[in-house]
Every structure is written in C-alpha cells, then in structure tokens.
Amino acid sequence: MWGGRFKSGAAELLRDYTESVSFDWQLYRHDIAGSIAQAKMLKKIGVLKAGELADIIKGLGEIRDEIDAGKFKWKIEREDVHMNIEAALTERYPAGAKLHTGRSRNDQVATAMRLWIKDQIVSNQYAISSLQSALLEWAARDLHVVIPGYTHLQRAQPVLLAHHLLAYVEMLERDYTRLADCAKRADVLPLGSGAIAGSTLPLDRAFVAKELGFARVSENSMDSVSDRDFIIEYNAACALLAVHLSRLSEDLILWSTAEFHFIRIGDAYTTGSSLMPQKKNPDIAELARGKSGRVIGNLVSLLTLLKGLPMTYNRDLQEDKERLFDTAKTVQSTLLIFAEMLGHIEVNEAACSKAASDPLLLATDLADWLVRKGVPFRQAHHLVGEAVALAETQKIPITQISLTDWKKISPVFDASALEVFTLTIGLATRTTIGSPNPKLVQQQLARWQKILTARK
Ligand code: ARG
C-alpha cells in the first residue's frame, strides 16, 4: 500500500510485530461504513463516477458479507483491517484504488473507533438497564424482607433488602448516564483530517458526518488524528462500572456464606469443588470481582500509553485496541450474566430477620426519642450508651431493662420509649427522603419501574 518508496519488502519479524489485523478485524463493520460514506462524498465532489461508486459500494457489501460469514481471508502482510479491506476491494473492483483519496489511515482508524464506541455504548446501556430491571424484580419479589444495614461491616441499622438492592440501581444509573455523556464526546467526525493537515481536495466533511450519523465535524485536524480521549473516557466509565459490579459481587459472596446465610444462588449459577463434595461456590461473583482488576488495568494502560506522546498520530496508538476490546467485552458479559443470575437467587427470610432482630440496631431511634422530649442529641447519645452498657453487664437485651433502671439513667424515660424497638415502627417512622421506610421504598420501586419500562 505504501510500497512506492521502498526497495525491499518488510522483514518477516517486522510484519508479525506490527500487524494489528489479528485483533482490529473487529472494526470491519465500522470501517466499511466509513468507507461507503467516504465514497459517496467522493462521488458528490466529482472524484468518483456513478459506476465507480456503485462498484465500491457493491464490493464493500460483498466483503462485509464474507466477513460476517467467516469466509473472508485476512492477510497478515496487509497489516490491519483497513488495508485488508481496501486491498481486497481493489482486487475485485479497480475503482477501489480511488477510495483512499484525501484519506489517511490516521483519520480512518479514528473514525472507525468512534463509530465502534458509539455502538458499544448503546449495547452497554441496554445491558445496564437489564441488570437494573433484574435488581428491581428481586426487590419486588422480597419486598417485605428486612436485613441489617452495615457500616464498617458491623450491623448498623435495619433496612429493607429492597432498599439495599435499589442502592445498586442508583449506582448503575450513574454508569448509564456517564456512558451517555461519553457518547456525546465520541460523536465527532475525524474523517477529512487526512494524516495530520487536512486535504487540498474539496472534501465535504459535513456530508460524511451526516451519512455516518455524527453530530458534528472535528475542528482541528491535528487533534482529530491524535485524540484518544474518547477511548479513555469510555474505559474510565467502564472501570467505575466494573468497580460497582465488584462491590455487588462482594455483597453476594458475603450473603451466600454460612456465616450470613441470607441468600442461596441457584445451582446453575454456582460451581462445585473438585475435592470437597459439600461445596457450592459463587464463582460468577468472584470472577466479576476479579475481572474488575483487568478493567482498571486497561484504563491505566491507556493513560500510560497516551501520556508521553508528542502530537499527533504515533504508532503507539495501535495499542489502544486490545485494551478497549477487552474492557468492552468484560463489562458487557458481566452485566448480562448478572442480570440473569439475580433471577435465580433465593432469600433465606428466617436468617435475614434473625440478623435484623437485635434491638440494639434501633439504639439511635431511642436517642431520637429523647431528642423529641427536648434532650440535646449529644446527651441523648450518652444516655442510650449507658443503657447499652447496663444491658451488657446485666447480660440481658436492652428491651428487658427494668423501668426503675431506665429512670435511674434518666427520669425522661418512660414505658412508651420502648416502642422504638419494634422493627416495623422503626422503619415506618423514618420519613426522610431516601430512607428505607417501606412506603418510600415502594415509591422508589414504582419510579424505577416507570423509568426502565420507558427505556425498553
Ligand atoms: N492500525 C493502525 C492503528 O491502529 C492504523 C493507523 C496506521 N497509521 C499509520 N500511519 N501507520 O493505529
């Protein structure tokens, strides 16, 4: 392709070292879409005749069908996906030799990558919504189940399991909108920037942008061919998404231990041990937690790749693809398998309610009760602390402390104070926006159901 000034062919080791077709072939649909738009534009400005344009479109369509069917012969000596497709086209239709007019692989690859990421984001968003729906369905299925909420992994205050699950729906929504935001900045056409400095030919870039569905045309030819920010942003959004999935994994792993015993993951979504016959392991969640490491690693690789590069295109940039493809595939497969797995989780209600039944989880509510009686919160906190200590020394639950002892701690206490230790009251009296009051949780469920149905 660029052989004109070279006297000898490439060394074999160079060919193997520099090729990218073994992985960038995945860009073929987007590369072909870019080439068809480019050809239509070349016809519009008079570089191609109608018959030539027809040949190019026909040829590219044939090539795409062959690749789809796994019948296309990729040639490693043709280096990358772009040169493989162009060379195959020119072998079949001589007009193919005109396709690269005013174009460089530098703006070509940037265009294909942007198209690819835009499509990928649509798929990722679909998968995020599916996982959100699975969390909602689970929340609705076990709406009445109460578990302890944890801070420092110590039992803190009782919450509805649904409230805990909805926390993940919120997290995933931030991932969804972060990807939408990333798509906006990817939605810029680089094609027509040439290798670095545009073209002397009257290329109609706005026409190409419209053909390819880009919102706008890039404004600086040098930035266009050296910019990989959109790939980093995508990977950063995916890294955070992977971290969220890893945190969900950790909860599922803990909850399925004999120690917690809150859930049972369906057999089809767990594995056994080759040695210990009794084992049932939450491997999907463990792998998702592990895979978040490689997604984070991919982001760091890409940042490192870019940091020392002088303007503009440098071949180093070819190294962006494997990291990008790996991240996209990893988060997508994790989202989809989680969406399925959550439908096969059974909650052990007895274990959950036992864990949530410790009245001490409502100790803060007793302090709030004192506040309502006019006691300053710092004092109230101290008085309840005394009661907790007394129950501990008397080796009784806090609810069994005698009224005389309560009065000794503070005369403000009376029998009605103990009502705060009723779990249903504890939940129902939480009325702040965003709290686990069952009524509010139900409203949240309805709100999310509406949002997710509208997305389908
Ligand atoms: N395969 C190359 C890449 O991924 C395409 C661009 C090559 N450009 C060049 N001037 N060698 O970046």
CSV table of C-alpha atoms and ligand atoms in Angstrom, one decimal:
chain,number,residue,atom,x,y,z
A,1,MET,CA,0.0,0.0,0.0
A,2,TRP,CA,2.8,2.4,0.9
A,3,GLY,CA,5.5,0.4,-1.1
A,4,GLY,CA,6.4,3.1,-3.6
A,5,ARG,CA,9.4,4.4,-1.9
A,6,PHE,CA,10.6,1.0,-0.6
A,7,LYS,CA,13.2,-1.1,-2.4
A,8,SER,CA,12.8,-4.3,-0.3
A,9,GLY,CA,9.8,-5.9,1.3
A,10,ALA,CA,9.2,-5.9,5.1
A,11,ALA,CA,11.2,-8.2,7.3
A,12,GLU,CA,9.1,-11.1,8.5
A,13,LEU,CA,9.6,-10.3,12.1
A,14,LEU,CA,8.5,-6.7,11.5
A,15,ARG,CA,5.4,-7.9,9.8
A,16,ASP,CA,4.5,-10.0,12.8
A,17,TYR,CA,5.4,-7.3,15.3
A,18,THR,CA,3.5,-4.5,13.7
A,19,GLU,CA,0.4,-6.2,12.4
A,20,SER,CA,-2.9,-5.5,14.1
A,21,VAL,CA,-5.4,-7.3,11.9
A,22,SER,CA,-5.4,-10.3,14.3
A,23,PHE,CA,-7.4,-8.1,16.6
A,24,ASP,CA,-8.6,-4.9,14.8
A,25,TRP,CA,-10.6,-7.0,12.3
A,26,GLN,CA,-13.4,-6.5,14.8
A,27,LEU,CA,-13.7,-2.9,13.5
A,28,TYR,CA,-14.7,-4.2,10.0
A,29,ARG,CA,-18.4,-3.1,10.0
A,30,HIS,CA,-17.5,0.4,11.1
A,31,ASP,CA,-14.5,0.6,8.8
A,32,ILE,CA,-16.8,-0.4,5.9
A,33,ALA,CA,-19.5,2.1,6.9
A,34,GLY,CA,-16.8,4.8,7.0
A,35,SER,CA,-15.6,3.9,3.5
A,36,ILE,CA,-19.1,3.9,2.0
A,37,ALA,CA,-19.7,7.4,3.3
A,38,GLN,CA,-16.3,8.5,2.1
A,39,ALA,CA,-17.1,7.0,-1.4
A,40,LYS,CA,-20.4,8.8,-1.6
A,41,MET,CA,-18.7,12.0,-0.7
A,42,LEU,CA,-16.0,11.5,-3.4
A,43,LYS,CA,-18.8,11.0,-6.0
A,44,LYS,CA,-20.5,14.2,-4.8
A,45,ILE,CA,-17.3,16.2,-5.3
A,46,GLY,CA,-16.6,14.6,-8.7
A,47,VAL,CA,-13.7,12.3,-7.8
A,48,LEU,CA,-15.7,9.2,-8.5
A,49,LYS,CA,-18.1,8.4,-11.4
A,50,ALA,CA,-21.5,6.9,-10.6
A,51,GLY,CA,-20.4,3.5,-11.9
A,52,GLU,CA,-17.3,3.6,-9.7
A,53,LEU,CA,-19.3,4.5,-6.7
A,54,ALA,CA,-21.7,1.6,-7.4
A,55,ASP,CA,-18.7,-0.8,-7.7
A,56,ILE,CA,-17.2,0.3,-4.5
A,57,ILE,CA,-20.5,0.0,-2.6
A,58,LYS,CA,-21.2,-3.4,-4.1
A,59,GLY,CA,-17.6,-4.6,-3.4
A,60,LEU,CA,-17.6,-3.4,0.2
A,61,GLY,CA,-21.0,-5.1,0.8
A,62,GLU,CA,-19.7,-8.4,-0.6
A,63,ILE,CA,-16.6,-8.1,1.7
A,64,ARG,CA,-18.8,-7.4,4.7
A,65,ASP,CA,-21.0,-10.4,4.0
A,66,GLU,CA,-17.9,-12.6,3.6
A,67,ILE,CA,-16.5,-11.4,6.9
A,68,ASP,CA,-19.9,-11.9,8.6
A,69,ALA,CA,-19.9,-15.5,7.3
A,70,GLY,CA,-16.3,-16.1,8.4
A,71,LYS,CA,-15.3,-16.6,4.8
A,72,PHE,CA,-13.0,-13.6,4.2
A,73,LYS,CA,-9.3,-14.3,4.0
A,74,TRP,CA,-7.4,-11.9,6.3
A,75,LYS,CA,-3.8,-11.4,5.2
A,76,ILE,CA,-1.3,-10.6,7.9
A,77,GLU,CA,1.1,-8.9,5.4
A,78,ARG,CA,-1.7,-6.4,4.8
A,79,GLU,CA,-1.2,-5.2,8.4
A,80,ASP,CA,-4.6,-4.0,9.6
A,81,VAL,CA,-8.3,-4.2,9.0
A,82,HIS,CA,-8.3,-1.0,6.9
A,83,MET,CA,-5.7,-2.2,4.4
A,84,ASN,CA,-7.1,-5.7,4.2
A,85,ILE,CA,-10.5,-4.4,3.2
A,86,GLU,CA,-9.2,-1.8,0.8
A,87,ALA,CA,-6.8,-4.2,-0.9
A,88,ALA,CA,-9.5,-6.9,-1.3
A,89,LEU,CA,-11.9,-4.3,-2.7
A,90,THR,CA,-9.3,-3.1,-5.3
A,91,GLU,CA,-8.5,-6.6,-6.4
A,92,ARG,CA,-12.2,-7.1,-7.2
A,93,TYR,CA,-13.1,-3.6,-8.5
A,94,PRO,CA,-10.4,-1.2,-9.9
A,95,ALA,CA,-12.4,1.8,-8.6
A,96,GLY,CA,-11.2,0.7,-5.1
A,97,ALA,CA,-7.9,2.4,-5.9
A,98,LYS,CA,-9.7,5.8,-5.7
A,99,LEU,CA,-11.3,5.2,-2.3
A,100,HIS,CA,-8.3,6.4,-0.2
A,101,THR,CA,-8.4,9.9,-1.9
A,102,GLY,CA,-7.9,12.6,0.7
A,103,ARG,CA,-7.9,10.0,3.4
A,104,SER,CA,-5.2,8.6,5.7
A,105,ARG,CA,-5.4,5.6,8.0
A,106,ASN,CA,-4.9,8.1,10.8
A,107,ASP,CA,-8.3,9.7,10.3
A,108,GLN,CA,-9.8,6.4,9.1
A,109,VAL,CA,-8.9,4.5,12.2
A,110,ALA,CA,-10.1,7.3,14.5
A,111,THR,CA,-13.4,7.3,12.6
A,112,ALA,CA,-13.9,3.6,12.9
A,113,MET,CA,-13.1,3.6,16.6
A,114,ARG,CA,-15.6,6.4,17.3
A,115,LEU,CA,-18.3,4.6,15.4
A,116,TRP,CA,-17.4,1.4,17.3
A,117,ILE,CA,-17.6,3.0,20.7
A,118,LYS,CA,-20.9,4.7,19.9
A,119,ASP,CA,-22.4,1.3,19.1
A,120,GLN,CA,-20.8,-0.3,22.1
A,121,ILE,CA,-22.3,2.3,24.4
A,122,VAL,CA,-25.8,1.5,23.2
A,123,SER,CA,-25.2,-2.2,23.9
A,124,ASN,CA,-23.7,-1.5,27.3
A,125,GLN,CA,-26.6,0.8,28.2
A,126,TYR,CA,-29.1,-1.9,27.2
A,127,ALA,CA,-27.2,-4.4,29.5
A,128,ILE,CA,-27.1,-1.9,32.4
A,129,SER,CA,-30.9,-1.4,32.1
A,130,SER,CA,-31.3,-5.2,32.1
A,131,LEU,CA,-29.3,-5.5,35.3
A,132,GLN,CA,-31.3,-2.7,36.9
A,133,SER,CA,-34.5,-4.4,35.9
A,134,ALA,CA,-33.2,-7.7,37.5
A,135,LEU,CA,-32.4,-5.8,40.7
A,136,LEU,CA,-35.9,-4.3,40.7
A,137,GLU,CA,-37.6,-7.6,40.2
A,138,TRP,CA,-35.6,-9.1,43.0
A,139,ALA,CA,-36.5,-6.1,45.3
A,140,ALA,CA,-40.2,-6.5,44.4
A,141,ARG,CA,-40.1,-10.3,45.0
A,142,ASP,CA,-38.7,-9.9,48.5
A,143,LEU,CA,-40.2,-6.5,49.3
A,144,HIS,CA,-41.0,-7.3,53.0
A,145,VAL,CA,-37.6,-8.8,53.9
A,146,VAL,CA,-35.6,-6.8,56.4
A,147,ILE,CA,-31.8,-7.2,56.8
A,148,PRO,CA,-29.3,-5.3,58.9
A,149,GLY,CA,-27.6,-2.5,57.1
A,150,TYR,CA,-23.9,-2.5,57.7
A,151,THR,CA,-21.2,0.2,58.2
A,152,HIS,CA,-17.6,-1.0,58.8
A,153,LEU,CA,-19.2,-4.4,58.1
A,154,GLN,CA,-20.7,-4.2,61.5
A,155,ARG,CA,-24.5,-4.4,61.9
A,156,ALA,CA,-25.7,-0.8,62.0
A,157,GLN,CA,-29.4,-0.2,61.4
A,158,PRO,CA,-32.2,-2.3,59.9
A,159,VAL,CA,-33.1,-1.7,56.3
A,160,LEU,CA,-35.3,-3.3,53.7
A,161,LEU,CA,-33.4,-5.7,51.5
A,162,ALA,CA,-35.1,-3.9,48.6
A,163,HIS,CA,-33.6,-0.6,49.8
A,164,HIS,CA,-30.1,-2.2,49.6
A,165,LEU,CA,-30.8,-3.5,46.1
A,166,LEU,CA,-32.1,-0.1,45.0
A,167,ALA,CA,-28.8,1.4,46.1
A,168,TYR,CA,-27.2,-0.6,43.2
A,169,VAL,CA,-29.9,0.6,40.8
A,170,GLU,CA,-28.8,4.2,41.6
A,171,MET,CA,-25.1,3.3,41.2
A,172,LEU,CA,-25.8,1.7,37.8
A,173,GLU,CA,-27.8,4.7,36.7
A,174,ARG,CA,-24.7,6.9,37.2
A,175,ASP,CA,-22.8,4.5,35.0
A,176,TYR,CA,-25.6,4.7,32.4
A,177,THR,CA,-25.5,8.5,32.3
A,178,ARG,CA,-21.7,8.6,32.4
A,179,LEU,CA,-21.7,6.4,29.2
A,180,ALA,CA,-24.3,8.7,27.6
A,181,ASP,CA,-22.0,11.6,28.4
A,182,CYS,CA,-19.0,9.8,26.9
A,183,ALA,CA,-21.1,9.1,23.7
A,184,LYS,CA,-21.6,12.8,23.3
A,185,ARG,CA,-17.9,13.5,23.1
A,186,ALA,CA,-17.3,10.4,20.8
A,187,ASP,CA,-19.9,11.8,18.5
A,188,VAL,CA,-17.5,13.9,16.4
A,189,LEU,CA,-16.2,13.0,12.9
A,190,PRO,CA,-12.4,13.0,12.4
A,191,LEU,CA,-12.5,11.8,8.7
A,192,GLY,CA,-11.3,14.5,6.4
A,193,SER,CA,-8.5,15.5,8.6
A,194,GLY,CA,-6.1,13.4,6.5
A,195,ALA,CA,-2.8,12.3,8.0
A,196,ILE,CA,-2.5,15.5,10.1
A,197,ALA,CA,-3.2,18.6,7.9
A,198,GLY,CA,-6.4,18.1,6.1
A,199,SER,CA,-6.5,18.0,2.3
A,200,THR,CA,-6.1,20.1,-0.8
A,201,LEU,CA,-9.2,18.4,-2.3
A,202,PRO,CA,-12.6,19.9,-1.6
A,203,LEU,CA,-13.7,17.2,0.7
A,204,ASP,CA,-17.3,17.6,2.1
A,205,ARG,CA,-16.9,16.7,5.7
A,206,ALA,CA,-20.3,17.8,6.8
A,207,PHE,CA,-21.8,15.4,4.2
A,208,VAL,CA,-19.7,12.5,5.6
A,209,ALA,CA,-20.8,13.3,9.1
A,210,LYS,CA,-24.4,13.3,8.2
A,211,GLU,CA,-24.0,10.0,6.3
A,212,LEU,CA,-22.4,8.4,9.3
A,213,GLY,CA,-24.7,9.9,11.9
A,214,PHE,CA,-22.1,12.0,13.6
A,215,ALA,CA,-23.4,15.1,15.4
A,216,ARG,CA,-20.5,17.3,14.3
A,217,VAL,CA,-17.2,17.5,12.5
A,218,SER,CA,-13.9,17.9,14.4
A,219,GLU,CA,-12.5,21.4,14.3
A,220,ASN,CA,-8.7,20.8,14.3
A,221,SER,CA,-7.1,18.2,12.0
A,222,MET,CA,-4.2,17.6,14.4
A,223,ASP,CA,-6.3,17.0,17.4
A,224,SER,CA,-8.6,14.7,15.3
A,225,VAL,CA,-5.8,12.2,14.5
A,226,SER,CA,-4.1,12.2,17.9
A,227,ASP,CA,-7.1,12.3,20.2
A,228,ARG,CA,-7.9,9.2,22.0
A,229,ASP,CA,-9.7,10.9,25.0
A,230,PHE,CA,-13.0,9.3,24.0
A,231,ILE,CA,-11.4,5.8,24.4
A,232,ILE,CA,-10.0,6.8,27.8
A,233,GLU,CA,-13.3,8.3,28.9
A,234,TYR,CA,-15.1,5.1,27.8
A,235,ASN,CA,-12.6,3.0,29.7
A,236,ALA,CA,-12.9,5.2,32.8
A,237,ALA,CA,-16.7,4.9,32.8
A,238,CYS,CA,-16.3,1.1,32.4
A,239,ALA,CA,-13.7,0.9,35.2
A,240,LEU,CA,-16.1,2.6,37.6
A,241,LEU,CA,-18.9,0.3,36.3
A,242,ALA,CA,-16.7,-2.7,36.9
A,243,VAL,CA,-16.0,-1.5,40.4
A,244,HIS,CA,-19.7,-1.2,41.1
A,245,LEU,CA,-20.2,-4.8,39.8
A,246,SER,CA,-17.3,-5.9,42.0
A,247,ARG,CA,-19.0,-4.3,45.1
A,248,LEU,CA,-22.3,-6.0,44.3
A,249,SER,CA,-20.3,-9.3,43.9
A,250,GLU,CA,-18.8,-8.9,47.3
A,251,ASP,CA,-22.2,-8.4,48.9
A,252,LEU,CA,-23.5,-11.6,47.1
A,253,ILE,CA,-20.4,-13.6,48.1
A,254,LEU,CA,-20.8,-12.5,51.8
A,255,TRP,CA,-24.5,-13.1,51.8
A,256,SER,CA,-24.1,-16.6,50.5
A,257,THR,CA,-21.6,-17.7,53.2
A,258,ALA,CA,-22.8,-20.0,56.0
A,259,GLU,CA,-22.0,-17.1,58.3
A,260,PHE,CA,-24.5,-14.7,56.8
A,261,HIS,CA,-26.7,-17.3,55.1
A,262,PHE,CA,-29.0,-14.6,53.6
A,263,ILE,CA,-29.2,-16.0,50.1
A,264,ARG,CA,-28.8,-19.1,48.0
A,265,ILE,CA,-27.6,-18.7,44.4
A,266,GLY,CA,-29.3,-21.1,42.0
A,267,ASP,CA,-27.3,-24.3,41.2
A,268,ALA,CA,-27.0,-23.3,37.5
A,269,TYR,CA,-25.1,-20.2,38.6
A,270,THR,CA,-22.7,-21.8,41.1
A,271,THR,CA,-20.0,-24.4,40.8
A,272,GLY,CA,-18.8,-27.2,43.0
A,273,SER,CA,-15.3,-28.1,44.3
A,274,SER,CA,-13.3,-30.9,42.7
A,275,LEU,CA,-12.3,-32.0,46.2
A,276,MET,CA,-14.9,-31.1,48.7
A,277,PRO,CA,-18.3,-32.6,47.8
A,278,GLN,CA,-20.3,-30.2,50.0
A,279,LYS,CA,-19.1,-27.0,48.3
A,280,LYS,CA,-21.2,-24.6,46.3
A,281,ASN,CA,-19.2,-21.6,45.2
A,282,PRO,CA,-20.4,-18.2,43.9
A,283,ASP,CA,-17.8,-18.3,41.1
A,284,ILE,CA,-19.6,-15.8,38.8
A,285,ALA,CA,-19.5,-13.1,41.5
A,286,GLU,CA,-15.9,-14.0,42.3
A,287,LEU,CA,-14.8,-13.7,38.7
A,288,ALA,CA,-16.7,-10.4,38.3
A,289,ARG,CA,-14.8,-9.1,41.3
A,290,GLY,CA,-11.6,-10.4,39.8
A,291,LYS,CA,-12.2,-9.1,36.3
A,292,SER,CA,-12.7,-5.6,37.6
A,293,GLY,CA,-9.0,-5.7,38.2
A,294,ARG,CA,-8.2,-6.1,34.5
A,295,VAL,CA,-10.7,-3.4,33.5
A,296,ILE,CA,-9.0,-1.0,35.9
A,297,GLY,CA,-5.6,-2.2,34.5
A,298,ASN,CA,-6.8,-1.4,30.9
A,299,LEU,CA,-7.6,2.1,31.9
A,300,VAL,CA,-4.2,2.6,33.5
A,301,SER,CA,-2.5,1.1,30.4
A,302,LEU,CA,-4.3,3.6,28.1
A,303,LEU,CA,-3.5,6.6,30.2
A,304,THR,CA,0.1,5.5,30.3
A,305,LEU,CA,0.1,4.9,26.5
A,306,LEU,CA,-1.0,8.5,25.9
A,307,LYS,CA,1.0,10.4,28.4
A,308,GLY,CA,4.3,10.8,26.6
A,309,LEU,CA,3.1,11.0,23.0
A,310,PRO,CA,4.1,14.1,21.0
A,311,MET,CA,1.5,15.4,18.6
A,312,THR,CA,0.0,13.8,16.5
A,313,TYR,CA,-0.5,10.2,15.4
A,314,ASN,CA,2.1,7.8,16.7
A,315,ARG,CA,2.0,4.1,16.0
A,316,ASP,CA,1.9,3.5,19.8
A,317,LEU,CA,-1.8,4.3,19.4
A,318,GLN,CA,-2.4,1.0,17.8
A,319,GLU,CA,-2.0,-0.4,21.3
A,320,ASP,CA,-5.3,1.1,22.3
A,321,LYS,CA,-7.4,-1.5,20.7
A,322,GLU,CA,-6.8,-4.7,22.7
A,323,ARG,CA,-7.3,-2.8,25.9
A,324,LEU,CA,-10.5,-1.3,24.6
A,325,PHE,CA,-11.9,-4.5,23.2
A,326,ASP,CA,-11.1,-6.4,26.4
A,327,THR,CA,-12.8,-3.9,28.6
A,328,ALA,CA,-15.9,-3.7,26.5
A,329,LYS,CA,-16.3,-7.4,26.3
A,330,THR,CA,-15.6,-7.9,30.1
A,331,VAL,CA,-18.2,-5.4,31.3
A,332,GLN,CA,-20.8,-6.4,28.8
A,333,SER,CA,-20.6,-10.1,29.6
A,334,THR,CA,-20.6,-9.4,33.4
A,335,LEU,CA,-23.7,-7.2,33.1
A,336,LEU,CA,-25.6,-9.8,31.1
A,337,ILE,CA,-24.7,-12.8,33.3
A,338,PHE,CA,-25.6,-10.8,36.5
A,339,ALA,CA,-28.9,-9.8,35.0
A,340,GLU,CA,-29.7,-13.5,34.6
A,341,MET,CA,-28.2,-14.8,37.8
A,342,LEU,CA,-30.2,-12.4,40.0
A,343,GLY,CA,-33.4,-14.0,38.8
A,344,HIS,CA,-32.1,-17.3,40.4
A,345,ILE,CA,-31.4,-16.0,43.9
A,346,GLU,CA,-33.4,-17.3,46.8
A,347,VAL,CA,-33.6,-15.3,50.0
A,348,ASN,CA,-33.4,-17.0,53.4
A,349,GLU,CA,-36.0,-14.9,55.2
A,350,ALA,CA,-35.5,-16.5,58.6
A,351,ALA,CA,-31.8,-15.8,58.6
A,352,CYS,CA,-32.4,-12.2,57.5
A,353,SER,CA,-35.0,-11.4,60.1
A,354,LYS,CA,-32.9,-13.1,62.8
A,355,ALA,CA,-29.9,-10.9,61.9
A,356,ALA,CA,-32.1,-7.8,61.8
A,357,SER,CA,-33.9,-8.5,65.1
A,358,ASP,CA,-31.3,-7.3,67.5
A,359,PRO,CA,-33.0,-4.3,69.2
A,360,LEU,CA,-29.6,-2.6,69.5
A,361,LEU,CA,-29.9,-1.8,65.8
A,362,LEU,CA,-32.5,0.7,66.8
A,363,ALA,CA,-30.5,2.3,69.6
A,364,THR,CA,-30.2,5.5,67.5
A,365,ASP,CA,-34.0,5.7,67.4
A,366,LEU,CA,-34.1,5.8,71.2
A,367,ALA,CA,-31.7,8.7,71.1
A,368,ASP,CA,-34.1,10.4,68.6
A,369,TRP,CA,-37.0,9.7,71.0
A,370,LEU,CA,-35.1,11.6,73.8
A,371,VAL,CA,-34.5,14.4,71.3
A,372,ARG,CA,-38.2,14.7,70.8
A,373,LYS,CA,-38.5,15.1,74.6
A,374,GLY,CA,-36.2,18.0,74.4
A,375,VAL,CA,-32.9,16.3,75.4
A,376,PRO,CA,-29.9,17.6,73.4
A,377,PHE,CA,-28.7,14.9,71.0
A,378,ARG,CA,-25.1,14.7,72.4
A,379,GLN,CA,-26.7,14.0,75.9
A,380,ALA,CA,-29.2,11.6,74.4
A,381,HIS,CA,-26.5,9.7,72.7
A,382,HIS,CA,-24.6,9.4,76.0
A,383,LEU,CA,-27.7,8.2,77.9
A,384,VAL,CA,-28.6,5.5,75.4
A,385,GLY,CA,-24.9,4.4,75.6
A,386,GLU,CA,-25.3,4.0,79.3
A,387,ALA,CA,-28.4,1.8,78.8
A,388,VAL,CA,-26.4,-0.3,76.2
A,389,ALA,CA,-23.6,-0.8,78.8
A,390,LEU,CA,-26.1,-1.7,81.5
A,391,ALA,CA,-27.8,-4.3,79.4
A,392,GLU,CA,-24.4,-5.7,78.6
A,393,THR,CA,-23.4,-6.0,82.3
A,394,GLN,CA,-26.8,-7.5,83.2
A,395,LYS,CA,-26.5,-9.8,80.2
A,396,ILE,CA,-30.0,-9.0,79.0
A,397,PRO,CA,-31.4,-7.5,75.9
A,398,ILE,CA,-31.8,-3.7,76.1
A,399,THR,CA,-35.6,-4.2,76.0
A,400,GLN,CA,-35.5,-6.1,79.3
A,401,ILE,CA,-34.0,-3.3,81.4
A,402,SER,CA,-36.4,-2.5,84.2
A,403,LEU,CA,-38.3,0.8,84.3
A,404,THR,CA,-36.5,1.7,87.6
A,405,ASP,CA,-33.2,1.2,85.9
A,406,TRP,CA,-34.3,3.4,82.9
A,407,LYS,CA,-35.4,6.1,85.4
A,408,LYS,CA,-32.0,5.9,87.1
A,409,ILE,CA,-30.3,6.6,83.8
A,410,SER,CA,-32.7,9.5,83.1
A,411,PRO,CA,-36.1,10.5,84.5
A,412,VAL,CA,-37.2,11.4,81.0
A,413,PHE,CA,-37.5,7.7,80.1
A,414,ASP,CA,-41.0,6.1,80.4
A,415,ALA,CA,-42.5,2.8,79.2
A,416,SER,CA,-43.5,4.3,75.8
A,417,ALA,CA,-39.9,4.8,75.0
A,418,LEU,CA,-39.5,1.0,74.4
A,419,GLU,CA,-41.9,1.2,71.4
A,420,VAL,CA,-38.9,2.4,69.3
A,421,PHE,CA,-37.5,-1.1,69.5
A,422,THR,CA,-40.4,-2.5,67.3
A,423,LEU,CA,-38.9,-3.1,63.9
A,424,THR,CA,-42.0,-2.1,61.9
A,425,ILE,CA,-42.2,1.1,63.9
A,426,GLY,CA,-38.5,1.7,63.4
A,427,LEU,CA,-38.9,1.5,59.6
A,428,ALA,CA,-42.3,3.3,59.3
A,429,THR,CA,-41.2,6.3,61.4
A,430,ARG,CA,-38.3,7.0,59.0
A,431,THR,CA,-39.8,9.7,56.8
A,432,THR,CA,-36.7,11.5,55.4
A,433,ILE,CA,-36.4,11.4,51.7
A,434,GLY,CA,-34.4,8.4,50.6
A,435,SER,CA,-34.8,6.4,53.8
A,436,PRO,CA,-35.9,2.7,54.0
A,437,ASN,CA,-39.5,3.4,55.0
A,438,PRO,CA,-41.4,0.7,53.3
A,439,LYS,CA,-43.8,3.2,51.8
A,440,LEU,CA,-40.9,5.3,50.4
A,441,VAL,CA,-39.2,2.1,49.1
A,442,GLN,CA,-42.3,1.2,47.3
A,443,GLN,CA,-42.5,4.6,45.7
A,444,GLN,CA,-38.9,4.2,44.6
A,445,LEU,CA,-39.7,0.8,43.1
A,446,ALA,CA,-42.6,2.4,41.1
A,447,ARG,CA,-40.4,5.3,40.0
A,448,TRP,CA,-37.7,2.9,38.7
A,449,GLN,CA,-40.2,0.6,37.1
A,450,LYS,CA,-41.5,3.6,35.1
A,451,ILE,CA,-38.1,4.8,34.1
A,452,LEU,CA,-36.9,1.3,33.0
A,453,THR,CA,-40.2,0.5,31.1
A,454,ALA,CA,-39.9,3.7,29.2
A,455,ARG,CA,-36.4,2.7,28.1
A,456,LYS,CA,-37.4,-0.6,26.6
B,1,ARG,N1,-3.5,0.1,12.6
B,1,ARG,C1,-3.2,1.4,12.8
B,1,ARG,C2,-3.7,1.8,14.2
B,1,ARG,O1,-4.4,1.1,14.8
B,1,ARG,C3,-3.9,2.3,11.8
B,1,ARG,C4,-3.2,3.6,11.6
B,1,ARG,C5,-1.9,3.4,11.0
B,1,ARG,N2,-1.3,4.6,10.5
B,1,ARG,C6,-0.1,4.8,10.2
B,1,ARG,N3,0.3,5.9,9.8
B,1,ARG,N4,0.7,3.7,10.2
B,1,ARG,O2,-3.4,2.9,14.8
